[in-house]
CSV table of C-alpha atoms and ligand atoms in Angstrom, one decimal:
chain,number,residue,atom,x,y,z
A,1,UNK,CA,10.4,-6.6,-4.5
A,2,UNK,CA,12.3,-9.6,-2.8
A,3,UNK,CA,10.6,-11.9,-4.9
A,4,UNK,CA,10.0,-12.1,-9.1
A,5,UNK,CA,7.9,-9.6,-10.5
A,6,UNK,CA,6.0,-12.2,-12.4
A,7,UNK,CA,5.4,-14.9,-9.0
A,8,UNK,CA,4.7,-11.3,-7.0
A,9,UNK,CA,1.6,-10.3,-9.7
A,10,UNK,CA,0.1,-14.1,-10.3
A,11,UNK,CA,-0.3,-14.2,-6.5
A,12,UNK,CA,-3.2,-11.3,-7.0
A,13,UNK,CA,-4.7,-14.4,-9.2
A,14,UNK,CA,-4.6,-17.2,-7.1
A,15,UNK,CA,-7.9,-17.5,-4.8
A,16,UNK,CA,-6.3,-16.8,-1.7
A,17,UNK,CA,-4.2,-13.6,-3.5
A,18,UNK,CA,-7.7,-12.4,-5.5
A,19,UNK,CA,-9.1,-12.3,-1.8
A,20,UNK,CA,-6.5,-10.1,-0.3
A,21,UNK,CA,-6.0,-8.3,-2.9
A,22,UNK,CA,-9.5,-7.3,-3.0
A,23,UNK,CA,-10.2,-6.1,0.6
A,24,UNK,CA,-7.2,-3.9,0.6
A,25,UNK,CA,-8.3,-2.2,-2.9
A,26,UNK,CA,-11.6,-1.4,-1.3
A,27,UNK,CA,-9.9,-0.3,2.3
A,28,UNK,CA,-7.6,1.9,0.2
A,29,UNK,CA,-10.6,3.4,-2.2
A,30,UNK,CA,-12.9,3.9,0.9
A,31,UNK,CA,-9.9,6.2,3.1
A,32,UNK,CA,-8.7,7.6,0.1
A,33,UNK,CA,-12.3,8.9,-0.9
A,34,UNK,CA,-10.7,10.6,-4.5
A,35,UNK,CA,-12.7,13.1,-5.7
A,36,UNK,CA,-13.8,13.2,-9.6
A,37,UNK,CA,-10.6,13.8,-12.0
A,38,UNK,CA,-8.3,14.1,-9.0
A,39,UNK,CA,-4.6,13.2,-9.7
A,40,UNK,CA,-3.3,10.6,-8.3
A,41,UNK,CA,0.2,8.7,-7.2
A,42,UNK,CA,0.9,5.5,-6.3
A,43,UNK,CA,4.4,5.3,-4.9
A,44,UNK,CA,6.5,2.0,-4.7
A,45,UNK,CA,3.9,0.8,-6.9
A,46,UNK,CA,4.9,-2.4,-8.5
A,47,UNK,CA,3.5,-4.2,-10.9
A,48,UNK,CA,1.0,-1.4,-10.9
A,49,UNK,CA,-2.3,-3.9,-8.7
A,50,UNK,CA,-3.3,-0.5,-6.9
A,51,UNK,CA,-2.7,1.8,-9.4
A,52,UNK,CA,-4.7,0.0,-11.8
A,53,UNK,CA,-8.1,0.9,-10.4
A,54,UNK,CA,-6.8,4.4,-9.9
A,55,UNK,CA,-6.2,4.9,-13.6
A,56,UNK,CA,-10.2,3.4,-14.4
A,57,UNK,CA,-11.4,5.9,-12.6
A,58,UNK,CA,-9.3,8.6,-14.7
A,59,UNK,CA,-7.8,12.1,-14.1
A,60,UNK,CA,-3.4,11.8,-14.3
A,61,UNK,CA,-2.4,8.8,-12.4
A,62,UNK,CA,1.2,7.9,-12.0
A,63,UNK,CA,3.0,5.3,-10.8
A,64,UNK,CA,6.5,5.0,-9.4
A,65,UNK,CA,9.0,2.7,-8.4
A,66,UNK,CA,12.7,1.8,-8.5
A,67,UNK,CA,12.1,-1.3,-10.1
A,68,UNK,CA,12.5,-1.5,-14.0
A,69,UNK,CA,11.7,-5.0,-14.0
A,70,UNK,CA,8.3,-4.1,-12.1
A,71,UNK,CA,7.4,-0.9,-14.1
A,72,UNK,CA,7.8,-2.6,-17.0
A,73,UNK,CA,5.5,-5.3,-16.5
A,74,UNK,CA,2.9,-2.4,-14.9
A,75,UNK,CA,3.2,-0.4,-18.4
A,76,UNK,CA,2.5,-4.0,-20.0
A,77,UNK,CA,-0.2,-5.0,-18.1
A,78,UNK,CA,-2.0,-2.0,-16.1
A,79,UNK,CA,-0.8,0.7,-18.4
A,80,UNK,CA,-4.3,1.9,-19.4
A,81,UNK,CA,-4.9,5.5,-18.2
A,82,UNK,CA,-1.7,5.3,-15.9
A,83,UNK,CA,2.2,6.9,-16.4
A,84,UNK,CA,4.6,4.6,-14.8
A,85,UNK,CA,7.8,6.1,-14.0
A,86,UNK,CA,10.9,4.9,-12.3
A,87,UNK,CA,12.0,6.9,-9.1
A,88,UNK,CA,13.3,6.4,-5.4
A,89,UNK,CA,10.0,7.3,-3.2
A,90,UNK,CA,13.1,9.5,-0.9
A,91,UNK,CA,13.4,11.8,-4.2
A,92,UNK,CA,10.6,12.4,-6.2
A,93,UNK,CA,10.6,14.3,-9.0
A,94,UNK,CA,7.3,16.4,-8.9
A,95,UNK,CA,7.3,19.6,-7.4
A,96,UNK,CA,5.5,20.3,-3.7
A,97,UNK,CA,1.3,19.9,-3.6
A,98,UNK,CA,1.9,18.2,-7.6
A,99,UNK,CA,-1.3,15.6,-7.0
A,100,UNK,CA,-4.6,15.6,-5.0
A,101,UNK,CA,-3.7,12.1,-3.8
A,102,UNK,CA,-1.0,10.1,-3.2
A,103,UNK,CA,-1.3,6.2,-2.1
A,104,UNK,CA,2.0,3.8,-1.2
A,105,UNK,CA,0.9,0.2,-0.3
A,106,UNK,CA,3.4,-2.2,1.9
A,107,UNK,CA,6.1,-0.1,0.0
A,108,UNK,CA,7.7,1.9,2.8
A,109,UNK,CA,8.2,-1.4,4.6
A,110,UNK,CA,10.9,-1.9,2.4
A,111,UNK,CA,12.2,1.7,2.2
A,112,UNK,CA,15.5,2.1,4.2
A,113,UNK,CA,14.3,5.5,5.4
A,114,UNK,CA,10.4,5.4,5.7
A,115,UNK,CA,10.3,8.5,7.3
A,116,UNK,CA,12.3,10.6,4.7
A,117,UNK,CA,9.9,8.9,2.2
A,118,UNK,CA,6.9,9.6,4.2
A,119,UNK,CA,8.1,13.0,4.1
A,120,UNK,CA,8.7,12.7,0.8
A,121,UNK,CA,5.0,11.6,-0.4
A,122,UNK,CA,3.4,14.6,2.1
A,123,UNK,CA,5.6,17.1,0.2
A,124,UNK,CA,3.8,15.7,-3.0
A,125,UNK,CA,0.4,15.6,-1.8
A,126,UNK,CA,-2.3,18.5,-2.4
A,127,UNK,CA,-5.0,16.9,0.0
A,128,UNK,CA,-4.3,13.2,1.3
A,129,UNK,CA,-2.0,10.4,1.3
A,130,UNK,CA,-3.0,6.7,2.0
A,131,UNK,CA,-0.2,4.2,3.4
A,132,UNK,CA,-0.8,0.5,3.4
A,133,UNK,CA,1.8,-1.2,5.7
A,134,UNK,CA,1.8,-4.7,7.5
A,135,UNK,CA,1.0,-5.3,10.9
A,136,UNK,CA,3.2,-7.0,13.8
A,137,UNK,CA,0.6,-7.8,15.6
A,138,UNK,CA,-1.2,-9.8,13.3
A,139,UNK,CA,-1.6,-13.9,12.4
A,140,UNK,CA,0.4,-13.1,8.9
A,141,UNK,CA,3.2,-12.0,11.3
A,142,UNK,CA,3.9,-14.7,13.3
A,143,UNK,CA,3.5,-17.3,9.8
A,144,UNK,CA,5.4,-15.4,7.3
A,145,UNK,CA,7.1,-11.9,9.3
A,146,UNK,CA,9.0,-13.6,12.1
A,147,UNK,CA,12.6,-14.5,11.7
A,148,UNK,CA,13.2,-12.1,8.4
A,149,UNK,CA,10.1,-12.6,7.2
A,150,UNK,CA,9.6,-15.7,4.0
A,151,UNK,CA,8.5,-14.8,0.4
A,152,UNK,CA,7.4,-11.7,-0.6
A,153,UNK,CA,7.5,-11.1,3.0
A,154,UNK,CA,11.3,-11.1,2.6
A,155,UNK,CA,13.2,-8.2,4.1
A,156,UNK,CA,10.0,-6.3,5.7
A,157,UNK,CA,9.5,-3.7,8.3
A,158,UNK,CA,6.4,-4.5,10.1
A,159,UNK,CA,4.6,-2.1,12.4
A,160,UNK,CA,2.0,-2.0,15.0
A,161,UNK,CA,-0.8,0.6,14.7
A,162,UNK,CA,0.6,2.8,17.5
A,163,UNK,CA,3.8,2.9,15.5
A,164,UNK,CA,2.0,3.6,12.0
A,165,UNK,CA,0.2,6.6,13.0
A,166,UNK,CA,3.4,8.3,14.8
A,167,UNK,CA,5.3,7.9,11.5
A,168,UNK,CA,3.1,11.2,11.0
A,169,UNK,CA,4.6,12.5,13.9
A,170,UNK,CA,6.0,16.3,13.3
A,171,UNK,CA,5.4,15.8,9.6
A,172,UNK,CA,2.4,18.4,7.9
A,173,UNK,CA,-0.8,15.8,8.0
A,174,UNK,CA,-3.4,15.6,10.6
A,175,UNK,CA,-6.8,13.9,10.4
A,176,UNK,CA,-5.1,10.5,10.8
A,177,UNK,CA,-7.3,7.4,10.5
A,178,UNK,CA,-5.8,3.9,10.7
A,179,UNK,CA,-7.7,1.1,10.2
A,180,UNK,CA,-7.0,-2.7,9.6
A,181,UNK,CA,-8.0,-5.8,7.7
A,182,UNK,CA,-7.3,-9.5,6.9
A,183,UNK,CA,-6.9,-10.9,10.2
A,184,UNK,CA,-7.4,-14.3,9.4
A,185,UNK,CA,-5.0,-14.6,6.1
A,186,UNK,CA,-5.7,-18.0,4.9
A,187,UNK,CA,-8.6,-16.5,3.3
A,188,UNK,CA,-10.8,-19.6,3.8
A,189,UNK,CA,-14.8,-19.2,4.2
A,190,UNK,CA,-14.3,-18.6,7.8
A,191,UNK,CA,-11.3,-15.5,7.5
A,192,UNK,CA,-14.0,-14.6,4.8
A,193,UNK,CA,-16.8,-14.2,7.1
A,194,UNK,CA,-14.3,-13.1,9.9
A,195,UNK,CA,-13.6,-9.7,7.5
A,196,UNK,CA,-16.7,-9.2,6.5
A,197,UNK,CA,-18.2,-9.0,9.7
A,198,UNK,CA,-15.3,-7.2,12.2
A,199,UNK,CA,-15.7,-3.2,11.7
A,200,UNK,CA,-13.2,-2.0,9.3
A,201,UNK,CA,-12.7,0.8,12.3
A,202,UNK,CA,-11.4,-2.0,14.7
A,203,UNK,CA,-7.5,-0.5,14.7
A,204,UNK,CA,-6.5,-4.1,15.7
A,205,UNK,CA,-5.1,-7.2,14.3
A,206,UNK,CA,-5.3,-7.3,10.6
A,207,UNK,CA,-2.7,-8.0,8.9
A,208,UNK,CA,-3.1,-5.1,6.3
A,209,UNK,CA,-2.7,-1.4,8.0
A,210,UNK,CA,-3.5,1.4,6.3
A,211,UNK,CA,-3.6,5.2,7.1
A,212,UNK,CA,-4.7,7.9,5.8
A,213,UNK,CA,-3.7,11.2,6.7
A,214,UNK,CA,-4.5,14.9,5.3
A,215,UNK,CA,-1.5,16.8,4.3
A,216,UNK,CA,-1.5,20.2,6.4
B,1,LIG,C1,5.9,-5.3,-1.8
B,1,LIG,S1,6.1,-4.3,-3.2
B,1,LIG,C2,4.5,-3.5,-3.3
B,1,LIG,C3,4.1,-3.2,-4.7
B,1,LIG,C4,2.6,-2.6,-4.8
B,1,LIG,N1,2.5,-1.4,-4.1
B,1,LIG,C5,1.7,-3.7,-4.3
B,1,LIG,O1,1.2,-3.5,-3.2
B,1,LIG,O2,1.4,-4.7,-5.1
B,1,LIG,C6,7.2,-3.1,-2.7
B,1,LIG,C7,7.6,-2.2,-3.8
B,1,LIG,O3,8.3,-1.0,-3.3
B,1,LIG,C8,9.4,-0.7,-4.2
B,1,LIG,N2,10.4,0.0,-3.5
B,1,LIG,C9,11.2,-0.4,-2.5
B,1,LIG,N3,12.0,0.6,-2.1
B,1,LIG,C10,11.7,1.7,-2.9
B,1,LIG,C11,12.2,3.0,-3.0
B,1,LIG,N4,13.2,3.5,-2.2
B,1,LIG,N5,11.7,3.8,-4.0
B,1,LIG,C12,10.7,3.4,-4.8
B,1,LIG,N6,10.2,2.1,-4.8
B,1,LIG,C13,10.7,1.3,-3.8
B,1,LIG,C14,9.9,-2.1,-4.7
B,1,LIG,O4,10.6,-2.0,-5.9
B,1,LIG,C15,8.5,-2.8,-4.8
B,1,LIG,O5,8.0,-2.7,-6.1
């Protein structure tokens, strides 16, 4: 996490943050469609803002990530219902099929190998694995992604949505769906309205991507 744990988790509470936040939890919940007591992981989770409302709806959810400093403000804040455990998303330490599903949001963009991670979470996954990543085609790009990218920004890998659904290429997943949101990020009445109204199907220029695969 290129910025502090503590600035990176009290932007999900300013208005702005809260907004964002919000409409990738529900973009993530709707393609992840998690069945009743399913297990769950959330890799490269952070401070833990989308395992949390994995861990309310119960059955084992885990979170990892190589941060300390990050798990152990997730234990101290989101630990209800969750396991947070420290790991590199290239190695994890569950066996093959180990949880129904596994989510990663805007964490392979920092991964140095996103493919062997990719790998990596389909080799953990019994039936589907959700990816949120951030889109170079998109508004947020050209204010905080160009030139190395500012803030948490910092250091990202940014894809378009052709290059987010061949990361599946030759790996065991089919059924790929990508979709996008937040295309206006200033998250003022009118980016509001904007996102509620576009179709969630649009595969265009949100600045949130995420995919959702099956695991073959
Ligand atoms: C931008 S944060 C996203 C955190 C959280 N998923 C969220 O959306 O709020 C990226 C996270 O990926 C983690 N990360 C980066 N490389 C990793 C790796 N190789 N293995 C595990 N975690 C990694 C970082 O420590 C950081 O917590």
């Amino acid at each position: 996490m290129p910025t502090s744990v503590e600035d990176y988790d009290r932007w999900y509470r300013t208005p702005r943050g809260a907004w964002i936040g919000g409409v990738e939890r529900r973009l993530v919940a709707g393609m992840a469609a998690r069945r009743a007591g399913e297990s769950a992981l959330d890799v490269g989770c952070g401070t833990g803002y989308f395992t949390e409302p994995l861990a309310r709806a119960g059955g084992t959810v885990v979170g990892v990530d190589r941060s300390l400093e990050a798990l152990d403000h997730a234990r101290r804040h989101r630990g209800a219902g969750a396991m947070f455990v420290a790991a590199d998303a290239r190695s994890l330490p569950f066996p093959d099929r180990a949880f129904g599903l596994v989510v990663s949001i805007t964490a392979l963009c920092f991964v140095d190998d996103e493919r062997a991670a990719l790998a990596e979470l389909l080799r953990v996954a019994r039936r589907r694995v959700v990816l949120g990543l951030l889109n170079r085609a998109s508004v947020l790009h050209r204010t905080h992604g160009a030139g190395g990218g500012r803030g948490g920004y910092r250091g990202a890998r940014w894809h378009t949505v052709g290059e987010a659904r061949a990361l599946f290429d030759d790996l065991p997943a089919g059924s790929i769906d990508v979709r996008t949101a937040v295309a206006d990020p200033d998250g003022g009445a009118w980016a509001r309205l904007l996102d509620r109204r576009r179709s969630a199907r649009d595969g265009g220029r949100g600045a949130f991507i995420a995919v959702s695969a099956d695991r073959r």
